[in-house]
Amino acid sequence: DFPNLRQLTTIPFTSPPWRLANRLDQTRHIRLAGEWAVQFRVVFDYGLTDSHAALITADTLIATCHPNRSLDEFALPRDARGRTFPVRPIDLDAQRAVIHRLIATATKAGSEIIILPELCVTEPLARRLHEWVQHPDGPRLLVAGTYHHEGHQDGDDLPRRRRNTALVWARGHDQPLTHDKHSAADGPIVEDIQPRGWPELRVHVIDGWHVVVAVCRDLLNPYAVHTLTEIGANLVLVPAMSQTLLAFVGQGANLVGSCQ
């Protein structure tokens, strides 16, 4: 967890590599990675370390805001294959008013971290929510929901892709943190997104906390959960659109049991 790595040392094997999988020969912290290791590109990001020290304490309040109660409040365009894209609120003006009211209520109650659900915003609305973290008495971290869009990933020369992107605003930062969903939904809708191979898992290292954003079914992907365990994720923020929380509770329990 220290960004200024001073030295890399190469040494010859003192044990056959296959034995490392069993943590033999006193190799308690070195072992062969499983198939999960080739599923994701893991990035440790120290960009919030200085500005967000002590983000989580015993007194920190975290709020989840729920602006919608039914899929009837969303446009769900389906193509000939039954796939849906883009999902977005039908009444954007009403949605904007509800979201601002919920954030205001959570902020007034002292919440420093606020999470909005998956697909409850459009990109313009998610970007406008930046104003909340600019207030001195606003939240320090705001997961501004996610939205469907078609475009390029940052630094990506590949063709435009259909994506489901989470936008996260942090106080003191003009640019948002982003996460692209890598595990498309298959119910109650079949989500038409095109995840890139080797999707990125970005870990924000803040004062001993490994903060990760996972969008809905990202947390139900067993390889992703194994990876979160291996990288020591201890705060996972999950914007989701789901009719039940039961599956997420199980995965959360796995993470708590393995690495707290």
JSON list of N, CA and C in Angstrom, two decimals, residues 129-189:
[
{"chain": "A", "resi": 129, "resn": "LEU", "atom": "N", "xyz": [-24.61, 16.50, -10.87]},
{"chain": "A", "resi": 129, "resn": "LEU", "atom": "CA", "xyz": [-24.58, 16.19, -9.44]},
{"chain": "A", "resi": 129, "resn": "LEU", "atom": "C", "xyz": [-23.22, 16.49, -8.81]},
{"chain": "A", "resi": 130, "resn": "HIS", "atom": "N", "xyz": [-22.24, 16.84, -9.63]},
{"chain": "A", "resi": 130, "resn": "HIS", "atom": "CA", "xyz": [-20.92, 17.25, -9.11]},
{"chain": "A", "resi": 130, "resn": "HIS", "atom": "C", "xyz": [-21.05, 18.41, -8.13]},
{"chain": "A", "resi": 131, "resn": "GLU", "atom": "N", "xyz": [-22.06, 19.25, -8.32]},
{"chain": "A", "resi": 131, "resn": "GLU", "atom": "CA", "xyz": [-22.21, 20.44, -7.48]},
{"chain": "A", "resi": 131, "resn": "GLU", "atom": "C", "xyz": [-22.37, 20.09, -6.01]},
{"chain": "A", "resi": 132, "resn": "TRP", "atom": "N", "xyz": [-22.89, 18.88, -5.72]},
{"chain": "A", "resi": 132, "resn": "TRP", "atom": "CA", "xyz": [-23.11, 18.52, -4.33]},
{"chain": "A", "resi": 132, "resn": "TRP", "atom": "C", "xyz": [-21.81, 18.39, -3.55]},
{"chain": "A", "resi": 133, "resn": "VAL", "atom": "N", "xyz": [-20.76, 17.85, -4.15]},
{"chain": "A", "resi": 133, "resn": "VAL", "atom": "CA", "xyz": [-19.50, 17.68, -3.42]},
{"chain": "A", "resi": 133, "resn": "VAL", "atom": "C", "xyz": [-18.70, 18.97, -3.38]},
{"chain": "A", "resi": 134, "resn": "GLN", "atom": "N", "xyz": [-19.15, 19.98, -4.11]},
{"chain": "A", "resi": 134, "resn": "GLN", "atom": "CA", "xyz": [-18.46, 21.28, -4.07]},
{"chain": "A", "resi": 134, "resn": "GLN", "atom": "C", "xyz": [-18.89, 22.12, -2.88]},
{"chain": "A", "resi": 135, "resn": "HIS", "atom": "N", "xyz": [-20.00, 21.76, -2.24]},
{"chain": "A", "resi": 135, "resn": "HIS", "atom": "CA", "xyz": [-20.46, 22.47, -1.04]},
{"chain": "A", "resi": 135, "resn": "HIS", "atom": "C", "xyz": [-19.64, 22.01, 0.16]},
{"chain": "A", "resi": 136, "resn": "PRO", "atom": "N", "xyz": [-19.21, 22.94, 1.01]},
{"chain": "A", "resi": 136, "resn": "PRO", "atom": "CA", "xyz": [-18.45, 22.56, 2.21]},
{"chain": "A", "resi": 136, "resn": "PRO", "atom": "C", "xyz": [-19.21, 21.60, 3.11]},
{"chain": "A", "resi": 137, "resn": "ASP", "atom": "N", "xyz": [-20.53, 21.73, 3.16]},
{"chain": "A", "resi": 137, "resn": "ASP", "atom": "CA", "xyz": [-21.33, 20.85, 4.01]},
{"chain": "A", "resi": 137, "resn": "ASP", "atom": "C", "xyz": [-21.97, 19.71, 3.22]},
{"chain": "A", "resi": 138, "resn": "GLY", "atom": "N", "xyz": [-21.52, 19.49, 1.98]},
{"chain": "A", "resi": 138, "resn": "GLY", "atom": "CA", "xyz": [-22.03, 18.41, 1.16]},
{"chain": "A", "resi": 138, "resn": "GLY", "atom": "C", "xyz": [-21.30, 17.11, 1.43]},
{"chain": "A", "resi": 139, "resn": "PRO", "atom": "N", "xyz": [-21.65, 16.03, 0.74]},
{"chain": "A", "resi": 139, "resn": "PRO", "atom": "CA", "xyz": [-20.96, 14.75, 0.95]},
{"chain": "A", "resi": 139, "resn": "PRO", "atom": "C", "xyz": [-19.52, 14.81, 0.46]},
{"chain": "A", "resi": 140, "resn": "ARG", "atom": "N", "xyz": [-18.68, 13.98, 1.01]},
{"chain": "A", "resi": 140, "resn": "ARG", "atom": "CA", "xyz": [-17.29, 13.91, 0.56]},
{"chain": "A", "resi": 140, "resn": "ARG", "atom": "C", "xyz": [-17.16, 13.00, -0.65]},
{"chain": "A", "resi": 141, "resn": "LEU", "atom": "N", "xyz": [-18.07, 12.03, -0.77]},
{"chain": "A", "resi": 141, "resn": "LEU", "atom": "CA", "xyz": [-18.04, 11.07, -1.88]},
{"chain": "A", "resi": 141, "resn": "LEU", "atom": "C", "xyz": [-19.48, 10.81, -2.30]},
{"chain": "A", "resi": 142, "resn": "LEU", "atom": "N", "xyz": [-19.74, 10.96, -3.60]},
{"chain": "A", "resi": 142, "resn": "LEU", "atom": "CA", "xyz": [-21.09, 10.74, -4.13]},
{"chain": "A", "resi": 142, "resn": "LEU", "atom": "C", "xyz": [-21.02, 9.80, -5.33]},
{"chain": "A", "resi": 143, "resn": "VAL", "atom": "N", "xyz": [-21.58, 8.62, -5.19]},
{"chain": "A", "resi": 143, "resn": "VAL", "atom": "CA", "xyz": [-21.73, 7.70, -6.32]},
{"chain": "A", "resi": 143, "resn": "VAL", "atom": "C", "xyz": [-23.00, 8.13, -7.05]},
{"chain": "A", "resi": 144, "resn": "ALA", "atom": "N", "xyz": [-22.82, 8.82, -8.18]},
{"chain": "A", "resi": 144, "resn": "ALA", "atom": "CA", "xyz": [-23.94, 9.47, -8.86]},
{"chain": "A", "resi": 144, "resn": "ALA", "atom": "C", "xyz": [-24.68, 8.51, -9.78]},
{"chain": "A", "resi": 145, "resn": "GLY", "atom": "N", "xyz": [-24.94, 7.29, -9.30]},
{"chain": "A", "resi": 145, "resn": "GLY", "atom": "CA", "xyz": [-25.65, 6.31, -10.11]},
{"chain": "A", "resi": 145, "resn": "GLY", "atom": "C", "xyz": [-24.83, 5.85, -11.31]},
{"chain": "A", "resi": 146, "resn": "THR", "atom": "N", "xyz": [-25.50, 5.22, -12.27]},
{"chain": "A", "resi": 146, "resn": "THR", "atom": "CA", "xyz": [-24.87, 4.81, -13.52]},
{"chain": "A", "resi": 146, "resn": "THR", "atom": "C", "xyz": [-25.80, 5.15, -14.67]},
{"chain": "A", "resi": 147, "resn": "TYR", "atom": "N", "xyz": [-25.27, 5.11, -15.88]},
{"chain": "A", "resi": 147, "resn": "TYR", "atom": "CA", "xyz": [-26.08, 5.43, -17.06]},
{"chain": "A", "resi": 147, "resn": "TYR", "atom": "C", "xyz": [-25.58, 4.62, -18.26]},
{"chain": "A", "resi": 148, "resn": "HIS", "atom": "N", "xyz": [-26.51, 4.30, -19.14]},
{"chain": "A", "resi": 148, "resn": "HIS", "atom": "CA", "xyz": [-26.18, 3.66, -20.41]},
{"chain": "A", "resi": 148, "resn": "HIS", "atom": "C", "xyz": [-25.73, 4.72, -21.41]},
{"chain": "A", "resi": 149, "resn": "HIS", "atom": "N", "xyz": [-24.71, 4.40, -22.18]},
{"chain": "A", "resi": 149, "resn": "HIS", "atom": "CA", "xyz": [-24.30, 5.29, -23.27]},
{"chain": "A", "resi": 149, "resn": "HIS", "atom": "C", "xyz": [-23.46, 4.48, -24.24]},
{"chain": "A", "resi": 150, "resn": "GLU", "atom": "N", "xyz": [-23.22, 5.06, -25.38]},
{"chain": "A", "resi": 150, "resn": "GLU", "atom": "CA", "xyz": [-22.44, 4.41, -26.43]},
{"chain": "A", "resi": 150, "resn": "GLU", "atom": "C", "xyz": [-21.26, 5.29, -26.75]},
{"chain": "A", "resi": 151, "resn": "GLY", "atom": "N", "xyz": [-20.06, 4.79, -26.54]},
{"chain": "A", "resi": 151, "resn": "GLY", "atom": "CA", "xyz": [-18.90, 5.63, -26.79]},
{"chain": "A", "resi": 151, "resn": "GLY", "atom": "C", "xyz": [-17.62, 4.89, -26.55]},
{"chain": "A", "resi": 152, "resn": "HIS", "atom": "N", "xyz": [-16.52, 5.65, -26.51]},
{"chain": "A", "resi": 152, "resn": "HIS", "atom": "CA", "xyz": [-15.19, 5.09, -26.30]},
{"chain": "A", "resi": 152, "resn": "HIS", "atom": "C", "xyz": [-14.85, 5.15, -24.82]},
{"chain": "A", "resi": 153, "resn": "GLN", "atom": "N", "xyz": [-14.03, 4.19, -24.39]},
{"chain": "A", "resi": 153, "resn": "GLN", "atom": "CA", "xyz": [-13.46, 4.28, -23.05]},
{"chain": "A", "resi": 153, "resn": "GLN", "atom": "C", "xyz": [-12.27, 5.22, -23.12]},
{"chain": "A", "resi": 154, "resn": "ASP", "atom": "N", "xyz": [-11.93, 5.84, -21.97]},
{"chain": "A", "resi": 154, "resn": "ASP", "atom": "CA", "xyz": [-10.80, 6.77, -21.95]},
{"chain": "A", "resi": 154, "resn": "ASP", "atom": "C", "xyz": [-9.55, 6.06, -22.46]},
{"chain": "A", "resi": 155, "resn": "GLY", "atom": "N", "xyz": [-8.89, 6.69, -23.44]},
{"chain": "A", "resi": 155, "resn": "GLY", "atom": "CA", "xyz": [-7.68, 6.12, -24.02]},
{"chain": "A", "resi": 155, "resn": "GLY", "atom": "C", "xyz": [-7.90, 4.91, -24.88]},
{"chain": "A", "resi": 156, "resn": "ASP", "atom": "N", "xyz": [-9.16, 4.72, -25.30]},
{"chain": "A", "resi": 156, "resn": "ASP", "atom": "CA", "xyz": [-9.53, 3.53, -26.08]},
{"chain": "A", "resi": 156, "resn": "ASP", "atom": "C", "xyz": [-9.62, 3.89, -27.56]},
{"chain": "A", "resi": 157, "resn": "ASP", "atom": "N", "xyz": [-8.85, 3.21, -28.44]},
{"chain": "A", "resi": 157, "resn": "ASP", "atom": "CA", "xyz": [-8.98, 3.45, -29.90]},
{"chain": "A", "resi": 157, "resn": "ASP", "atom": "C", "xyz": [-9.96, 2.50, -30.55]},
{"chain": "A", "resi": 158, "resn": "LEU", "atom": "N", "xyz": [-10.51, 1.57, -29.76]},
{"chain": "A", "resi": 158, "resn": "LEU", "atom": "CA", "xyz": [-11.41, 0.56, -30.32]},
{"chain": "A", "resi": 158, "resn": "LEU", "atom": "C", "xyz": [-12.74, 1.19, -30.73]},
{"chain": "A", "resi": 159, "resn": "PRO", "atom": "N", "xyz": [-13.54, 0.47, -31.54]},
{"chain": "A", "resi": 159, "resn": "PRO", "atom": "CA", "xyz": [-14.84, 1.03, -31.95]},
{"chain": "A", "resi": 159, "resn": "PRO", "atom": "C", "xyz": [-15.71, 1.36, -30.74]},
{"chain": "A", "resi": 160, "resn": "ARG", "atom": "N", "xyz": [-16.69, 2.23, -31.01]},
{"chain": "A", "resi": 160, "resn": "ARG", "atom": "CA", "xyz": [-17.61, 2.61, -29.94]},
{"chain": "A", "resi": 160, "resn": "ARG", "atom": "C", "xyz": [-18.33, 1.38, -29.39]},
{"chain": "A", "resi": 161, "resn": "ARG", "atom": "N", "xyz": [-18.51, 1.38, -28.08]},
{"chain": "A", "resi": 161, "resn": "ARG", "atom": "CA", "xyz": [-19.15, 0.25, -27.41]},
{"chain": "A", "resi": 161, "resn": "ARG", "atom": "C", "xyz": [-20.32, 0.73, -26.57]},
{"chain": "A", "resi": 162, "resn": "ARG", "atom": "N", "xyz": [-21.28, -0.13, -26.39]},
{"chain": "A", "resi": 162, "resn": "ARG", "atom": "CA", "xyz": [-22.38, 0.15, -25.47]},
{"chain": "A", "resi": 162, "resn": "ARG", "atom": "C", "xyz": [-21.91, -0.15, -24.05]},
{"chain": "A", "resi": 163, "resn": "ARG", "atom": "N", "xyz": [-22.07, 0.85, -23.18]},
{"chain": "A", "resi": 163, "resn": "ARG", "atom": "CA", "xyz": [-21.47, 0.74, -21.85]},
{"chain": "A", "resi": 163, "resn": "ARG", "atom": "C", "xyz": [-22.47, 1.16, -20.77]},
{"chain": "A", "resi": 164, "resn": "ASN", "atom": "N", "xyz": [-22.24, 0.66, -19.58]},
{"chain": "A", "resi": 164, "resn": "ASN", "atom": "CA", "xyz": [-22.97, 1.07, -18.39]},
{"chain": "A", "resi": 164, "resn": "ASN", "atom": "C", "xyz": [-21.93, 1.61, -17.43]},
{"chain": "A", "resi": 165, "resn": "THR", "atom": "N", "xyz": [-21.90, 2.93, -17.23]},
{"chain": "A", "resi": 165, "resn": "THR", "atom": "CA", "xyz": [-20.81, 3.59, -16.52]},
{"chain": "A", "resi": 165, "resn": "THR", "atom": "C", "xyz": [-21.29, 4.20, -15.21]},
{"chain": "A", "resi": 166, "resn": "ALA", "atom": "N", "xyz": [-20.55, 3.93, -14.15]},
{"chain": "A", "resi": 166, "resn": "ALA", "atom": "CA", "xyz": [-20.78, 4.58, -12.85]},
{"chain": "A", "resi": 166, "resn": "ALA", "atom": "C", "xyz": [-19.91, 5.81, -12.76]},
{"chain": "A", "resi": 167, "resn": "LEU", "atom": "N", "xyz": [-20.49, 6.90, -12.25]},
{"chain": "A", "resi": 167, "resn": "LEU", "atom": "CA", "xyz": [-19.77, 8.15, -12.07]},
{"chain": "A", "resi": 167, "resn": "LEU", "atom": "C", "xyz": [-19.69, 8.45, -10.58]},
{"chain": "A", "resi": 168, "resn": "VAL", "atom": "N", "xyz": [-18.49, 8.73, -10.09]},
{"chain": "A", "resi": 168, "resn": "VAL", "atom": "CA", "xyz": [-18.30, 9.00, -8.66]},
{"chain": "A", "resi": 168, "resn": "VAL", "atom": "C", "xyz": [-17.61, 10.36, -8.52]},
{"chain": "A", "resi": 169, "resn": "TRP", "atom": "N", "xyz": [-18.23, 11.22, -7.73]},
{"chain": "A", "resi": 169, "resn": "TRP", "atom": "CA", "xyz": [-17.66, 12.55, -7.47]},
{"chain": "A", "resi": 169, "resn": "TRP", "atom": "C", "xyz": [-17.03, 12.57, -6.08]},
{"chain": "A", "resi": 170, "resn": "ALA", "atom": "N", "xyz": [-15.80, 13.12, -6.01]},
{"chain": "A", "resi": 170, "resn": "ALA", "atom": "CA", "xyz": [-15.10, 13.25, -4.74]},
{"chain": "A", "resi": 170, "resn": "ALA", "atom": "C", "xyz": [-14.82, 14.72, -4.48]},
{"chain": "A", "resi": 171, "resn": "ARG", "atom": "N", "xyz": [-15.02, 15.15, -3.25]},
{"chain": "A", "resi": 171, "resn": "ARG", "atom": "CA", "xyz": [-14.79, 16.56, -2.93]},
{"chain": "A", "resi": 171, "resn": "ARG", "atom": "C", "xyz": [-13.34, 16.94, -3.21]},
{"chain": "A", "resi": 172, "resn": "GLY", "atom": "N", "xyz": [-13.17, 18.09, -3.83]},
{"chain": "A", "resi": 172, "resn": "GLY", "atom": "CA", "xyz": [-11.83, 18.58, -4.15]},
{"chain": "A", "resi": 172, "resn": "GLY", "atom": "C", "xyz": [-11.28, 18.09, -5.47]},
{"chain": "A", "resi": 173, "resn": "HIS", "atom": "N", "xyz": [-12.07, 17.31, -6.22]},
{"chain": "A", "resi": 173, "resn": "HIS", "atom": "CA", "xyz": [-11.62, 16.78, -7.51]},
{"chain": "A", "resi": 173, "resn": "HIS", "atom": "C", "xyz": [-12.60, 17.21, -8.60]},
{"chain": "A", "resi": 174, "resn": "ASP", "atom": "N", "xyz": [-12.07, 17.80, -9.66]},
{"chain": "A", "resi": 174, "resn": "ASP", "atom": "CA", "xyz": [-12.92, 18.28, -10.75]},
{"chain": "A", "resi": 174, "resn": "ASP", "atom": "C", "xyz": [-13.37, 17.17, -11.67]},
{"chain": "A", "resi": 175, "resn": "GLN", "atom": "N", "xyz": [-12.57, 16.12, -11.80]},
{"chain": "A", "resi": 175, "resn": "GLN", "atom": "CA", "xyz": [-12.90, 15.02, -12.69]},
{"chain": "A", "resi": 175, "resn": "GLN", "atom": "C", "xyz": [-13.48, 13.85, -11.91]},
{"chain": "A", "resi": 176, "resn": "PRO", "atom": "N", "xyz": [-14.46, 13.16, -12.47]},
{"chain": "A", "resi": 176, "resn": "PRO", "atom": "CA", "xyz": [-15.07, 12.05, -11.74]},
{"chain": "A", "resi": 176, "resn": "PRO", "atom": "C", "xyz": [-14.22, 10.78, -11.79]},
{"chain": "A", "resi": 177, "resn": "LEU", "atom": "N", "xyz": [-14.43, 9.93, -10.82]},
{"chain": "A", "resi": 177, "resn": "LEU", "atom": "CA", "xyz": [-13.94, 8.56, -10.89]},
{"chain": "A", "resi": 177, "resn": "LEU", "atom": "C", "xyz": [-14.98, 7.76, -11.66]},
{"chain": "A", "resi": 178, "resn": "THR", "atom": "N", "xyz": [-14.54, 6.84, -12.50]},
{"chain": "A", "resi": 178, "resn": "THR", "atom": "CA", "xyz": [-15.50, 6.08, -13.31]},
{"chain": "A", "resi": 178, "resn": "THR", "atom": "C", "xyz": [-15.25, 4.58, -13.17]},
{"chain": "A", "resi": 179, "resn": "HIS", "atom": "N", "xyz": [-16.31, 3.84, -13.42]},
{"chain": "A", "resi": 179, "resn": "HIS", "atom": "CA", "xyz": [-16.20, 2.37, -13.46]},
{"chain": "A", "resi": 179, "resn": "HIS", "atom": "C", "xyz": [-17.18, 1.87, -14.50]},
{"chain": "A", "resi": 180, "resn": "ASP", "atom": "N", "xyz": [-16.73, 1.03, -15.43]},
{"chain": "A", "resi": 180, "resn": "ASP", "atom": "CA", "xyz": [-17.59, 0.42, -16.43]},
{"chain": "A", "resi": 180, "resn": "ASP", "atom": "C", "xyz": [-18.05, -0.95, -15.94]},
{"chain": "A", "resi": 181, "resn": "LYS", "atom": "N", "xyz": [-19.35, -1.19, -15.98]},
{"chain": "A", "resi": 181, "resn": "LYS", "atom": "CA", "xyz": [-19.89, -2.48, -15.58]},
{"chain": "A", "resi": 181, "resn": "LYS", "atom": "C", "xyz": [-19.34, -3.57, -16.50]},
{"chain": "A", "resi": 182, "resn": "HIS", "atom": "N", "xyz": [-18.95, -4.70, -15.93]},
{"chain": "A", "resi": 182, "resn": "HIS", "atom": "CA", "xyz": [-18.36, -5.77, -16.75]},
{"chain": "A", "resi": 182, "resn": "HIS", "atom": "C", "xyz": [-19.21, -7.03, -16.79]},
{"chain": "A", "resi": 183, "resn": "SER", "atom": "N", "xyz": [-20.29, -7.09, -15.99]},
{"chain": "A", "resi": 183, "resn": "SER", "atom": "CA", "xyz": [-21.15, -8.28, -15.98]},
{"chain": "A", "resi": 183, "resn": "SER", "atom": "C", "xyz": [-22.58, -7.86, -16.29]},
{"chain": "A", "resi": 184, "resn": "ALA", "atom": "N", "xyz": [-22.99, -8.05, -17.55]},
{"chain": "A", "resi": 184, "resn": "ALA", "atom": "CA", "xyz": [-24.30, -7.57, -17.99]},
{"chain": "A", "resi": 184, "resn": "ALA", "atom": "C", "xyz": [-25.44, -8.30, -17.28]},
{"chain": "A", "resi": 185, "resn": "ALA", "atom": "N", "xyz": [-26.55, -7.59, -17.08]},
{"chain": "A", "resi": 185, "resn": "ALA", "atom": "CA", "xyz": [-27.73, -8.18, -16.44]},
{"chain": "A", "resi": 185, "resn": "ALA", "atom": "C", "xyz": [-28.42, -9.13, -17.41]},
{"chain": "A", "resi": 186, "resn": "ASP", "atom": "N", "xyz": [-29.02, -10.18, -16.83]},
{"chain": "A", "resi": 186, "resn": "ASP", "atom": "CA", "xyz": [-29.83, -11.08, -17.65]},
{"chain": "A", "resi": 186, "resn": "ASP", "atom": "C", "xyz": [-31.25, -11.20, -17.10]},
{"chain": "A", "resi": 187, "resn": "GLY", "atom": "N", "xyz": [-31.61, -10.37, -16.14]},
{"chain": "A", "resi": 187, "resn": "GLY", "atom": "CA", "xyz": [-32.97, -10.35, -15.61]},
{"chain": "A", "resi": 187, "resn": "GLY", "atom": "C", "xyz": [-33.09, -9.24, -14.59]},
{"chain": "A", "resi": 188, "resn": "PRO", "atom": "N", "xyz": [-34.21, -8.56, -14.48]},
{"chain": "A", "resi": 188, "resn": "PRO", "atom": "CA", "xyz": [-35.45, -8.79, -15.25]},
{"chain": "A", "resi": 188, "resn": "PRO", "atom": "C", "xyz": [-35.37, -8.33, -16.72]},
{"chain": "A", "resi": 189, "resn": "ILE", "atom": "N", "xyz": [-34.26, -7.69, -17.10]},
{"chain": "A", "resi": 189, "resn": "ILE", "atom": "CA", "xyz": [-34.03, -7.34, -18.50]},
{"chain": "A", "resi": 189, "resn": "ILE", "atom": "C", "xyz": [-32.72, -7.98, -18.94]}
]
